[in-house]
Short mmCIF file of C-alpha atoms in Angstrom, two decimals:
data_model
loop_
_atom_site.label_atom_id
_atom_site.label_comp_id
_atom_site.label_asym_id
_atom_site.label_seq_id
_atom_site.Cartn_x
_atom_site.Cartn_y
_atom_site.Cartn_z
CA MET A 25 176.15 262.15 148.64
CA SER A 26 172.71 264.11 147.69
CA SER A 27 169.55 262.62 147.24
CA SER A 28 166.60 263.93 144.64
CA SER A 29 164.80 265.38 146.95
CA GLY A 30 168.29 267.58 147.93
CA THR A 31 168.28 266.06 151.22
CA THR A 32 172.27 265.51 152.10
CA PHE A 33 173.56 262.02 153.59
CA PRO A 34 176.36 261.58 155.01
CA GLU A 35 176.89 258.19 154.19
CA ARG A 36 174.01 255.08 152.87
CA PHE A 37 173.32 252.28 155.33
CA PHE A 38 171.51 249.35 155.42
CA ASN A 39 168.07 249.35 154.50
CA ASN A 40 165.37 247.83 157.56
CA ALA A 41 162.02 249.62 156.77
CA GLY A 42 160.21 250.82 153.58
CA PRO A 43 160.72 250.60 149.96
CA THR A 44 164.84 250.36 149.13
CA LYS A 45 165.92 254.17 147.76
CA THR A 46 169.45 253.82 146.04
CA ASP A 47 170.92 257.16 146.96
CA GLN A 48 170.34 256.68 150.77
CA HIS A 49 170.50 252.29 150.70
CA TYR A 50 172.65 249.84 150.39
CA HIS A 51 171.44 247.56 147.77
CA ILE A 52 171.62 244.74 145.29
CA ASP A 53 169.52 245.95 141.95
CA PRO A 54 166.20 244.80 142.23
CA LEU A 55 165.96 243.89 138.63
CA THR A 56 168.08 241.19 139.66
CA ARG A 57 165.86 240.17 142.10
CA ILE A 58 163.75 238.65 139.45
CA ASP A 59 163.83 236.65 135.95
CA TRP A 60 163.87 240.57 134.23
CA GLU A 61 163.77 239.07 130.44
CA ASP A 62 160.81 236.26 131.23
CA VAL A 63 158.93 239.56 132.75
CA GLU A 64 159.39 241.53 129.55
CA HIS A 65 158.34 238.64 127.70
CA LEU A 66 155.19 237.96 129.60
CA ILE A 67 154.30 241.83 129.11
CA ALA A 68 154.85 241.78 125.56
CA GLN A 69 152.83 239.11 125.06
CA GLN A 70 150.33 240.36 126.78
CA ARG A 71 149.79 238.71 129.80
CA TYR A 72 148.17 238.81 133.34
CA PHE A 73 150.28 237.07 136.03
CA VAL A 74 151.34 236.99 139.65
CA LEU A 75 154.12 238.43 141.29
CA HIS A 76 154.31 237.02 145.50
CA ALA A 77 157.22 236.67 147.94
CA PRO A 78 157.17 236.63 151.79
CA ARG A 79 157.09 239.74 153.75
CA GLN A 80 159.37 242.16 153.70
CA THR A 81 161.22 240.58 150.57
CA GLY A 82 161.88 243.65 148.42
CA LYS A 83 158.41 243.38 146.74
CA THR A 84 157.86 247.04 146.13
CA THR A 85 161.07 248.20 145.62
CA THR A 86 161.47 245.97 143.27
CA LEU A 87 157.90 246.89 140.83
CA LEU A 88 159.11 250.44 141.50
CA ALA A 89 161.86 249.74 139.72
CA MET A 90 160.44 248.03 136.89
CA LEU A 91 158.20 250.48 136.08
CA GLU A 92 160.86 253.40 136.15
CA ALA A 93 162.84 250.79 133.66
CA LEU A 94 159.60 249.81 131.50
CA ASN A 95 158.61 253.86 131.15
CA ALA A 96 162.26 255.11 130.46
CA GLN A 97 162.06 252.41 127.47
CA GLY A 98 159.39 254.28 126.34
CA ARG A 99 157.03 251.85 124.78
CA TYR A 100 154.54 251.88 127.71
CA ALA A 101 152.29 253.42 130.38
CA CYS A 102 153.31 251.98 133.30
CA ALA A 103 152.04 252.69 136.92
CA TYR A 104 151.65 251.10 140.60
CA ALA A 105 149.56 251.51 142.94
CA ASN A 106 148.69 249.99 146.39
CA ILE A 107 145.31 249.10 147.46
CA GLU A 108 146.04 247.60 150.72
CA ALA A 109 143.72 250.66 152.11
CA ALA A 110 140.94 248.90 150.75
CA GLN A 111 141.56 246.14 153.48
CA ALA A 112 139.75 248.47 155.71
CA ALA A 113 136.54 247.75 153.91
CA ARG A 114 136.17 244.36 154.49
CA GLY A 115 133.28 242.88 152.65
CA ASN A 116 131.98 246.44 152.22
CA VAL A 117 132.62 246.45 147.78
CA GLU A 118 131.35 249.94 147.54
CA GLN A 119 133.63 251.29 150.18
CA GLY A 120 136.53 248.84 148.89
CA ILE A 121 136.38 249.23 145.06
CA ARG A 122 136.08 253.46 145.76
CA ALA A 123 139.33 252.70 147.63
CA ILE A 124 140.48 250.80 144.95
CA CYS A 125 139.65 253.06 142.23
CA ASP A 126 140.78 256.13 143.84
CA ALA A 127 144.55 254.03 144.60
CA VAL A 128 144.78 253.89 141.14
CA VAL A 129 143.45 257.18 139.67
CA ASN A 130 145.97 258.39 142.06
CA ALA A 131 148.87 256.53 140.74
CA LEU A 132 147.92 257.67 136.81
CA GLN A 133 148.68 261.05 137.79
CA LEU A 134 151.37 260.46 139.93
CA TYR A 135 153.36 258.42 137.44
CA LEU A 136 151.66 259.04 134.49
CA GLY A 137 150.43 262.67 134.72
CA ALA A 138 147.00 261.28 133.89
CA ASP A 139 144.76 264.38 134.64
CA GLU A 140 142.34 263.71 131.90
CA VAL A 141 141.46 260.36 134.01
CA ALA A 142 141.50 261.88 137.26
CA HIS A 143 139.13 264.67 135.73
CA TRP A 144 136.79 261.79 133.93
CA TYR A 145 136.81 259.74 137.86
CA ALA A 146 135.72 262.84 139.36
CA VAL A 147 132.74 263.43 137.25
CA THR A 148 131.15 260.07 136.57
CA GLN A 149 132.47 257.27 139.33
CA GLN A 150 129.28 258.20 141.35
CA THR A 151 126.92 257.26 138.19
CA ILE A 152 128.79 253.66 137.90
CA SER A 153 128.10 250.44 139.80
CA PRO A 154 130.68 249.30 142.49
CA GLN A 155 130.95 246.17 140.23
CA GLN A 156 131.88 247.85 136.88
CA ARG A 157 134.00 250.99 138.34
CA LEU A 158 137.60 249.72 138.52
CA THR A 159 137.15 248.08 134.78
CA ARG A 160 135.68 251.69 133.72
CA VAL A 161 138.66 253.37 135.58
CA LEU A 162 141.00 251.17 132.94
CA GLN A 163 138.88 251.68 129.54
CA GLN A 164 139.52 254.94 130.21
CA TRP A 165 142.78 254.94 130.95
CA ALA A 166 143.57 252.72 127.79
CA GLN A 167 141.75 254.23 125.85
CA GLU A 168 143.29 258.08 126.63
CA SER A 169 146.64 256.98 126.31
CA ALA A 170 149.40 256.92 123.43
CA ARG A 171 151.27 254.08 124.62
CA PRO A 172 149.67 250.27 125.69
CA THR A 173 148.93 250.57 129.32
CA VAL A 174 150.15 248.20 132.07
CA LEU A 175 149.15 247.81 135.64
CA PHE A 176 151.09 247.06 138.84
CA LEU A 177 148.94 245.97 141.76
CA ASP A 178 150.59 245.73 145.03
CA GLU A 179 149.20 244.21 148.54
CA VAL A 180 145.97 242.17 146.53
CA ASP A 181 145.94 239.58 148.57
CA ALA A 182 145.46 241.91 151.72
CA LEU A 183 142.06 242.21 150.71
CA VAL A 184 139.32 239.96 151.64
CA GLY A 185 135.64 238.57 150.81
CA ASP A 186 133.80 240.36 148.31
CA THR A 187 135.97 243.13 147.63
CA LEU A 188 138.69 240.58 145.95
CA ILE A 189 136.25 238.79 144.42
CA SER A 190 134.74 241.86 142.70
CA LEU A 191 138.62 243.42 141.91
CA LEU A 192 139.18 239.79 140.37
CA ARG A 193 136.21 239.66 138.25
CA GLN A 194 136.44 243.29 136.68
CA LEU A 195 139.80 242.67 135.58
CA ARG A 196 138.93 239.09 134.13
CA ALA A 197 135.51 240.98 132.66
CA GLY A 198 138.61 243.71 130.80
CA TYR A 199 140.92 241.54 129.64
CA ALA A 200 139.36 240.59 125.97
CA GLN A 201 139.31 244.07 125.51
CA ARG A 202 143.13 244.67 125.70
CA PRO A 203 145.37 246.66 124.61
CA GLU A 204 143.39 249.64 122.95
CA PHE A 205 140.36 249.21 125.73
CA PHE A 206 142.03 247.90 128.76
CA PRO A 207 145.55 247.43 130.17
CA GLN A 208 147.80 244.95 127.97
CA SER A 209 149.47 243.84 131.21
CA VAL A 210 148.29 243.47 134.76
CA ILE A 211 150.56 242.14 137.49
CA LEU A 212 149.09 241.50 140.87
CA CYS A 213 151.27 241.45 143.87
CA GLY A 214 151.71 240.25 146.97
CA VAL A 215 152.74 237.34 149.87
CA ARG A 216 150.67 234.75 148.22
CA ASP A 217 149.81 233.59 144.68
CA VAL A 218 146.40 234.18 143.62
CA ARG A 219 145.59 230.42 143.35
CA ASP A 220 146.26 230.39 147.24
CA TYR A 221 143.12 233.32 147.95
CA ARG A 222 140.38 231.47 149.86
CA LEU A 223 136.94 233.47 149.49
CA HIS A 224 133.60 232.93 151.03
CA GLN A 225 130.83 233.78 149.55
CA GLU A 226 127.33 234.38 151.02
CA GLY A 227 125.70 231.78 151.96
CA ALA A 228 129.42 230.08 152.98
CA GLN A 229 130.53 229.01 149.45
CA VAL A 230 134.09 229.62 149.08
CA ILE A 231 135.66 229.85 145.82
CA THR A 232 139.50 230.05 145.07
CA GLY A 233 141.47 233.00 143.50
CA GLY A 234 142.21 230.86 141.00
CA SER A 235 138.60 230.40 139.70
CA ALA A 236 138.01 234.07 139.98
CA PHE A 237 141.10 234.93 138.08
CA ASN A 238 141.81 231.81 135.73
CA ILE A 239 143.51 234.22 132.89
CA LYS A 240 146.71 234.47 135.35
CA ALA A 241 149.43 232.85 132.83
CA GLU A 242 151.74 232.72 135.15
CA SER A 243 153.16 232.76 138.88
CA LEU A 244 156.30 234.03 139.51
CA ARG A 245 158.36 233.95 143.11
CA MET A 246 160.72 236.35 144.12
CA GLY A 247 163.48 234.96 146.00
CA SER A 248 166.21 236.04 148.40
CA PHE A 249 169.67 237.03 148.11
CA SER A 250 172.10 234.86 147.97
CA ALA A 251 174.84 234.10 149.60
CA ALA A 252 176.76 236.25 147.55
CA GLU A 253 174.57 238.61 147.89
CA CYS A 254 174.54 238.76 151.23
CA GLU A 255 178.29 239.56 151.04
CA ALA A 256 178.05 242.10 148.50
CA LEU A 257 175.92 243.77 150.45
CA TRP A 258 177.24 244.36 153.36
CA ARG A 259 180.99 244.77 151.65
CA GLN A 260 179.21 248.04 150.59
CA HIS A 261 179.32 249.36 153.77
CA THR A 262 183.05 249.24 154.09
CA THR A 263 183.28 250.63 150.37
CA GLU A 264 181.41 253.46 152.04
CA THR A 265 182.81 254.20 155.34
CA GLY A 266 186.35 251.81 155.13
CA GLN A 267 184.75 249.91 158.20
CA PRO A 268 186.26 246.11 158.01
CA PHE A 269 183.87 242.95 158.76
CA ASP A 270 185.84 239.70 160.32
CA SER A 271 185.30 237.55 156.99
CA ALA A 272 184.11 234.63 159.69
CA ILE A 273 181.19 237.17 159.77
CA PHE A 274 179.84 236.10 156.78
CA PRO A 275 178.90 231.60 156.58
CA GLU A 276 177.23 233.45 159.91
CA LEU A 277 175.29 235.60 158.42
CA TRP A 278 174.27 233.12 155.90
CA GLU A 279 172.90 230.62 158.02
CA ASP A 280 171.25 233.20 160.22
CA THR A 281 169.46 234.55 157.17
CA ARG A 282 168.91 231.93 154.36
CA GLY A 283 168.98 235.51 152.40
CA GLN A 284 166.16 236.87 153.60
CA PRO A 285 166.11 240.78 152.45
CA TRP A 286 164.45 242.01 155.27
CA LEU A 287 167.10 240.06 158.37
CA VAL A 288 169.84 240.50 156.19
CA ASN A 289 169.46 245.19 156.41
CA ALA A 290 168.40 244.66 159.52
CA LEU A 291 171.39 243.17 161.08
CA GLY A 292 173.58 245.25 158.87
CA TYR A 293 172.12 248.31 160.69
CA GLU A 294 171.54 246.67 164.44
CA LEU A 295 175.79 245.91 163.77
CA THR A 296 176.55 249.36 162.13
CA TRP A 297 174.58 251.88 163.39
CA ARG A 298 172.14 250.42 166.90
CA TYR A 299 175.72 248.92 168.16
CA LYS A 300 176.75 252.53 169.31
CA ALA A 301 180.22 251.91 169.28
CA ALA A 302 180.73 251.15 165.58
CA ARG A 303 179.80 254.42 164.73
CA ASP A 304 183.01 255.26 165.23
CA ARG A 305 184.18 253.36 161.74
CA SER A 306 187.59 253.12 162.35
CA LEU A 307 186.31 249.71 164.74
CA PRO A 308 186.56 246.89 163.04
CA LEU A 309 183.80 244.65 163.19
CA THR A 310 184.12 241.82 165.45
CA LEU A 311 182.40 237.96 164.86
CA GLU A 312 181.35 238.21 168.41
CA ALA A 313 179.73 241.95 168.24
CA TYR A 314 177.95 240.51 165.04
CA ARG A 315 176.76 237.86 167.53
CA ALA A 316 175.74 240.36 170.03
CA ALA A 317 173.55 242.05 167.00
CA ARG A 318 172.05 238.83 166.52
CA GLU A 319 170.64 238.25 169.69
CA ARG A 320 169.23 241.80 170.50
CA LEU A 321 167.72 241.60 166.78
CA ILE A 322 165.82 238.34 168.28
CA GLN A 323 165.14 240.34 171.24
CA SER A 324 163.63 242.94 169.97
CA ARG A 325 160.40 241.55 168.90
CA ALA A 326 160.72 243.72 165.27
CA THR A 327 157.47 244.44 163.41
CA HIS A 328 159.00 241.77 160.94
CA LEU A 329 159.11 239.09 163.46
CA GLU A 330 155.62 239.57 164.62
CA GLN A 331 154.06 239.64 161.86
CA LEU A 332 155.73 236.02 161.31
CA THR A 333 155.08 234.34 164.50
CA ASP A 334 151.52 235.83 163.80
CA LYS A 335 151.03 233.51 161.51
CA LEU A 336 152.06 230.66 163.62
CA SER A 337 148.02 230.23 165.10
CA GLU A 338 146.80 229.66 161.60
CA PRO A 339 145.46 226.06 161.49
CA ARG A 340 147.16 225.46 158.06
CA VAL A 341 150.34 226.89 159.65
CA GLN A 342 150.25 224.46 162.50
CA ARG A 343 150.12 221.29 161.13
CA VAL A 344 153.27 221.69 159.09
CA MET A 345 155.43 223.78 161.82
CA VAL A 346 154.26 220.91 164.79
CA ALA A 347 155.85 218.38 162.49
CA LEU A 348 159.33 220.73 162.22
CA LEU A 349 159.12 221.40 166.02
CA SER A 350 158.59 217.88 167.27
CA SER A 351 161.03 214.63 167.75
CA ASP A 352 158.97 212.29 167.92
CA GLU A 353 159.70 208.94 166.64
CA SER A 354 156.51 208.51 164.86
CA ALA A 355 156.28 211.14 162.97
CA ASP A 356 155.13 210.12 159.94
CA ALA A 357 151.75 210.78 160.87
CA GLY A 358 152.83 214.66 160.91
CA ILE A 359 154.77 214.02 157.81
CA HIS A 360 151.34 212.31 156.05
CA ALA A 361 148.75 214.99 157.68
CA ILE A 362 150.64 217.88 155.85
CA ALA A 363 148.48 218.99 152.45
CA PRO A 364 150.65 219.80 149.73
CA ASP A 365 148.48 223.24 149.10
CA ASP A 366 149.52 223.92 153.59
CA GLN A 367 152.72 223.29 153.05
CA GLN A 368 153.04 225.72 149.41
CA TYR A 369 151.40 228.34 151.61
CA VAL A 370 154.14 228.24 154.44
CA GLU A 371 156.37 228.35 152.55
CA ASP A 372 154.91 231.74 150.51
CA LEU A 373 154.75 232.83 153.96
CA GLY A 374 158.68 232.46 154.20
CA LEU A 375 158.61 230.24 157.38
CA ILE A 376 159.96 227.40 155.72
CA GLU A 377 162.16 225.93 152.80
CA THR A 378 161.49 222.71 151.05
CA ARG A 379 164.63 221.79 148.98
CA PRO A 380 167.27 220.29 149.92
CA THR A 381 165.27 219.44 153.12
CA LEU A 382 161.89 220.22 154.70
CA ARG A 383 162.85 222.99 157.47
CA ILE A 384 162.35 226.64 159.26
CA SER A 385 164.01 228.73 156.54
CA ASN A 386 166.47 230.32 158.41
CA ARG A 387 168.43 229.87 162.01
CA ILE A 388 166.90 233.42 162.89
CA TYR A 389 163.73 231.96 162.43
CA ARG A 390 164.25 228.95 163.85
CA GLU A 391 165.52 230.72 167.13
CA VAL A 392 162.28 233.05 167.48
CA ILE A 393 159.34 230.72 166.62
CA PRO A 394 159.75 228.44 169.70
CA ARG A 395 160.65 231.61 171.74
CA ASP A 396 157.38 233.08 170.80
CA LEU A 397 155.42 230.07 171.15
CA THR A 398 156.78 230.01 174.84
CA TRP A 399 156.79 233.58 175.02
CA ILE A 400 154.10 233.40 177.98
CA VAL A 401 155.09 230.18 179.65
CA GLN A 402 158.79 232.28 180.86
CA THR A 403 157.45 235.09 181.71
CA ARG A 404 155.18 232.74 184.11
CA ILE A 405 157.61 230.34 185.55
CA VAL A 406 158.22 231.52 189.18
CA ASN A 407 160.77 231.06 191.93
CA GLN A 408 163.37 230.38 189.52
CA GLU A 409 167.13 232.54 189.70
CA LEU A 410 169.88 232.09 187.33
CA ALA A 411 172.46 232.26 190.72
CA TRP A 412 170.61 229.00 192.17
CA TYR A 413 172.40 227.25 188.93
CA VAL A 414 176.15 228.87 188.55
CA GLY A 415 178.68 227.87 191.33
CA SER A 416 181.86 229.43 192.05
CA ASP A 417 183.96 228.83 188.91
CA ARG A 418 180.64 230.58 187.25
CA ARG A 419 180.21 227.66 185.24
CA LEU A 420 176.76 226.16 184.61
CA ASP A 421 175.71 223.05 187.01
CA THR A 422 173.23 221.56 184.39
CA ALA A 423 172.58 218.74 185.71
CA LYS A 424 171.22 220.69 189.05
CA LEU A 425 169.50 222.59 186.09
CA LEU A 426 167.93 219.36 184.60
CA ALA A 427 166.74 218.02 187.83
CA ALA A 428 165.12 221.52 188.58
CA PHE A 429 163.35 220.83 185.37
CA GLN A 430 162.56 217.11 186.19
CA GLN A 431 160.50 218.62 188.83
CA PHE A 432 159.04 221.61 186.96
CA PHE A 433 157.93 219.00 184.52
CA ARG A 434 156.05 216.80 186.66
CA GLU A 435 154.34 219.67 188.62
CA HIS A 436 153.07 221.34 185.77
CA ALA A 437 153.30 219.73 182.24
CA GLU A 438 149.53 218.57 182.16
CA SER A 439 147.96 222.06 183.04
CA TRP A 440 151.00 223.83 180.76
CA LEU A 441 150.36 221.56 177.70
CA GLU A 442 146.65 221.73 177.54
CA ARG A 443 147.41 225.37 176.89
CA PHE A 444 149.90 224.73 174.24
CA ALA A 445 148.15 224.66 170.46
CA TYR A 446 151.26 223.02 169.73
CA LYS A 447 150.70 220.21 171.81
CA GLU A 448 152.72 217.38 169.93
CA ALA A 449 155.91 219.47 170.76
CA GLY A 450 154.74 220.48 173.92
CA PRO A 451 157.39 219.05 175.76
CA GLN A 452 160.13 220.16 173.92
CA LEU A 453 159.02 223.70 173.82
CA LEU A 454 158.25 223.26 177.70
CA LEU A 455 161.87 222.78 178.35
CA GLN A 456 163.12 225.67 176.49
CA ALA A 457 161.29 227.66 177.90
CA PHE A 458 162.49 227.04 180.83
CA LEU A 459 165.96 227.08 179.50
CA GLN A 460 165.13 230.41 178.10
CA ARG A 461 164.21 232.30 181.03
CA LEU A 462 167.48 231.43 182.65
CA ILE A 463 170.19 231.15 180.33
CA ASN A 464 168.52 234.26 178.54
CA GLY A 465 170.23 236.28 181.38
CA GLY A 466 173.74 235.82 180.20
CA GLY A 467 174.38 232.68 177.34
CA ARG A 468 172.73 231.72 174.69
CA ILE A 469 171.05 228.58 173.29
CA SER A 470 170.73 227.65 169.80
CA ARG A 471 168.62 224.76 168.10
CA GLU A 472 168.75 222.17 165.27
CA TYR A 473 165.36 220.74 164.35
CA GLY A 474 163.77 219.68 161.47
CA LEU A 475 161.42 217.25 159.80
CA GLY A 476 162.37 213.53 159.62
CA ARG A 477 165.78 214.45 162.31
CA LYS A 478 163.01 212.62 165.18
CA ARG A 479 165.14 214.91 167.79
CA THR A 480 165.65 218.53 169.06
CA ASP A 481 169.25 219.21 169.42
CA LEU A 482 170.40 222.31 172.17
CA LEU A 483 173.49 223.97 172.65
CA ILE A 484 173.81 226.16 175.31
CA GLU A 485 176.73 228.73 175.31
CA TRP A 486 177.75 229.70 178.67
CA PRO A 487 180.57 232.60 178.71
CA LEU A 488 183.02 231.72 181.92
CA GLY A 489 184.35 235.04 181.87
CA GLY A 490 181.46 236.59 183.29
CA ALA A 491 181.26 239.05 180.35
CA ASP A 492 178.92 237.85 177.66
CA GLU A 493 179.22 241.21 175.74
CA ALA A 494 175.16 241.14 175.55
CA HIS A 495 175.32 237.34 173.93
CA GLY A 496 178.03 237.79 171.65
CA LEU A 497 180.56 236.04 174.25
CA THR A 498 184.08 236.93 174.75
CA GLY A 499 186.35 234.55 176.32
CA PRO A 500 186.23 230.75 177.46
CA ILE A 501 183.03 229.16 177.19
CA GLN A 502 181.04 226.21 178.45
CA ARG A 503 179.11 224.32 175.85
CA ILE A 504 176.28 221.96 176.70
CA VAL A 505 174.30 219.97 174.29
CA ILE A 506 170.98 218.81 174.91
CA GLU A 507 169.46 216.10 172.84
CA LEU A 508 165.68 215.61 173.19
CA LYS A 509 163.52 213.11 171.98
CA LEU A 510 160.13 211.41 172.95
CA ARG A 511 159.06 207.84 173.95
CA ARG A 512 155.31 206.24 172.11
CA ALA A 513 153.85 203.59 173.51
CA GLY A 514 154.99 200.35 172.19
CA GLN A 515 158.93 202.04 171.75
CA GLY A 516 161.40 199.85 173.59
CA LEU A 517 163.91 201.96 176.37
CA ASP A 518 166.64 200.51 175.28
CA GLY A 519 166.56 200.59 171.70
CA LEU A 520 165.46 204.96 172.48
CA ILE A 521 168.09 205.03 174.29
CA ALA A 522 170.75 203.85 172.23
CA LYS A 523 169.98 205.47 169.54
CA GLY A 524 169.73 208.53 171.62
CA LEU A 525 173.14 208.41 172.66
CA GLU A 526 175.24 207.75 168.76
CA GLN A 527 172.80 211.20 167.90
CA THR A 528 173.70 213.26 170.74
CA ALA A 529 177.40 212.04 171.43
CA ASP A 530 177.66 212.77 167.35
CA TYR A 531 175.97 216.56 167.62
CA ALA A 532 178.19 217.02 170.44
CA ASP A 533 181.54 215.84 168.76
CA ARG A 534 180.64 218.08 165.90
CA VAL A 535 179.71 221.15 167.94
CA GLY A 536 182.77 220.76 170.75
CA ALA A 537 180.30 220.48 173.76
CA ASP A 538 182.22 219.71 177.14
CA GLU A 539 179.21 217.56 178.02
CA ALA A 540 176.07 216.39 177.16
CA HIS A 541 172.54 215.52 177.79
CA LEU A 542 169.80 213.00 176.54
CA LEU A 543 165.88 213.65 177.57
CA LEU A 544 163.45 211.38 177.30
CA PHE A 545 160.05 212.51 177.24
CA ASP A 546 157.52 209.50 177.87
CA ARG A 547 154.39 210.60 176.68
CA ARG A 548 153.32 206.61 177.00
CA PRO A 549 149.44 206.69 178.32
CA GLY A 550 148.99 205.49 181.87
CA VAL A 551 152.66 205.81 182.90
CA SER A 552 153.41 207.06 186.97
CA TRP A 553 155.46 210.11 187.42
CA GLU A 554 157.87 207.58 189.72
CA GLU A 555 158.57 205.99 186.32
CA LYS A 556 158.88 208.71 184.22
CA ILE A 557 161.42 210.47 186.08
CA TRP A 558 164.79 209.03 186.38
CA ARG A 559 168.39 209.54 185.41
CA THR A 560 171.69 207.71 184.80
CA GLU A 561 174.79 207.68 183.14
CA GLU A 562 175.54 206.19 179.60
CA ARG A 563 178.71 206.42 177.36
CA SER A 564 178.96 206.29 173.69
CA GLY A 565 182.77 205.87 172.20
CA GLU A 566 184.68 207.94 174.53
CA ARG A 567 182.09 210.69 175.63
CA SER A 568 180.16 210.15 178.85
CA ILE A 569 176.21 211.35 178.41
CA THR A 570 173.81 211.52 181.23
CA VAL A 571 170.62 210.41 180.28
CA TRP A 572 166.85 211.91 182.00
CA GLY A 573 163.83 210.40 182.05
CA ALA A 574 160.77 213.32 181.99
#
């Protein structure tokens, strides 16, 4: 297959970096990712609007496809400019606006051959104040163009402070002159909606992007792939190479990613290329191979995942995420503490879904987030060797493991919990760090939690045959359920255990667990460790459940 540059590619592949090129990459038509009819209508109505989506969702790919489609129609002169470079200017308006104007003028030459504007800009830019320079550039372009002009500005929300305020206000200043003397339509693109920009001026005054850009007509959000699109994208690999996927992969792919485009492509690339055995295209790709690829991707700490988890330190994100990660029976306080703007912001980042219920967006993020929050703890847990907890029959001795955690928690809880930014979810995260440190050497941990669940469910899958194929897991598997709950002041132990047993048995039956454990963290003030640390055997229906206190 030959690209427009003349380079020959033996086959297309899954794109996990940068804009998609249709001659090189498997892809879903970008114009189906948005309501293209609505976009065309807004442009025809001379509207200025926002297109936003989480990072690495395909925004740039979609903008470039829109640009190509609009210019092919012959009705508009459309250009695309990425203005992220202006972020480096911080509060320096002169440098920031110069970087923006440089990017816009370069885009006009690149996409439209607008050399006249470039020449005008080179001669006059130093005579125009930064507060008017972008306005004048866009005026010059609109006047010289034989067609109404349309401008896509990408990475707008990367800008900060006065540079961003100046950009928005210069666009607003020229708005009334469109389309003869200013772009007919301007589309701002970024992760966040413009209403969510928080702009600090001198004197600590805070304004919002919405007030600085009150000419916005609409805010369009790009969605993720549907389940059908995930499968269709991956099936392109089979069509291209003849290499089949086990059909059982596709439901897992959907739950793991919920259609997040980077995850879908990164998993595809991991499975079909980084897994070197799969380069033999006669090799069918199994569910076990897929799960191993998923684990490798999670452990890779890829840039996309690092950018995502970096947001966890922001107070606005913390307020939402701690309510999701906590298994507190009295979680109502956490729910009511979430401001609507904070929740919308975290959704715009791609960390959560709000429908049908509020939850972390997908199964991979549910794995990555607690691992990231406890990474330092995992590396600092000493004198714990997996061999201590594995019997001669290769079975994991869960009772010995949880007894060791009780002692670890008793000795280290207070010092470690003080270091957690997510203190309300600290006990659950500390157990997950303890388990991850050990289980990651040969098995797999899956997690279920969410707002209103009032518990955290952990599923440990441990290969009994000694061959886990790097956590894809093969052969007989030991399945262990551990359910976590918190006990607060005023909560009776008998009622908490009764409810916990019912929930634990239900989850264990659902996943086909061999054994089940319920762990209650006692968070009542003033209670001694002698009262907190205990163990008992209970039953729920036909199932035996070990209950632990910590």
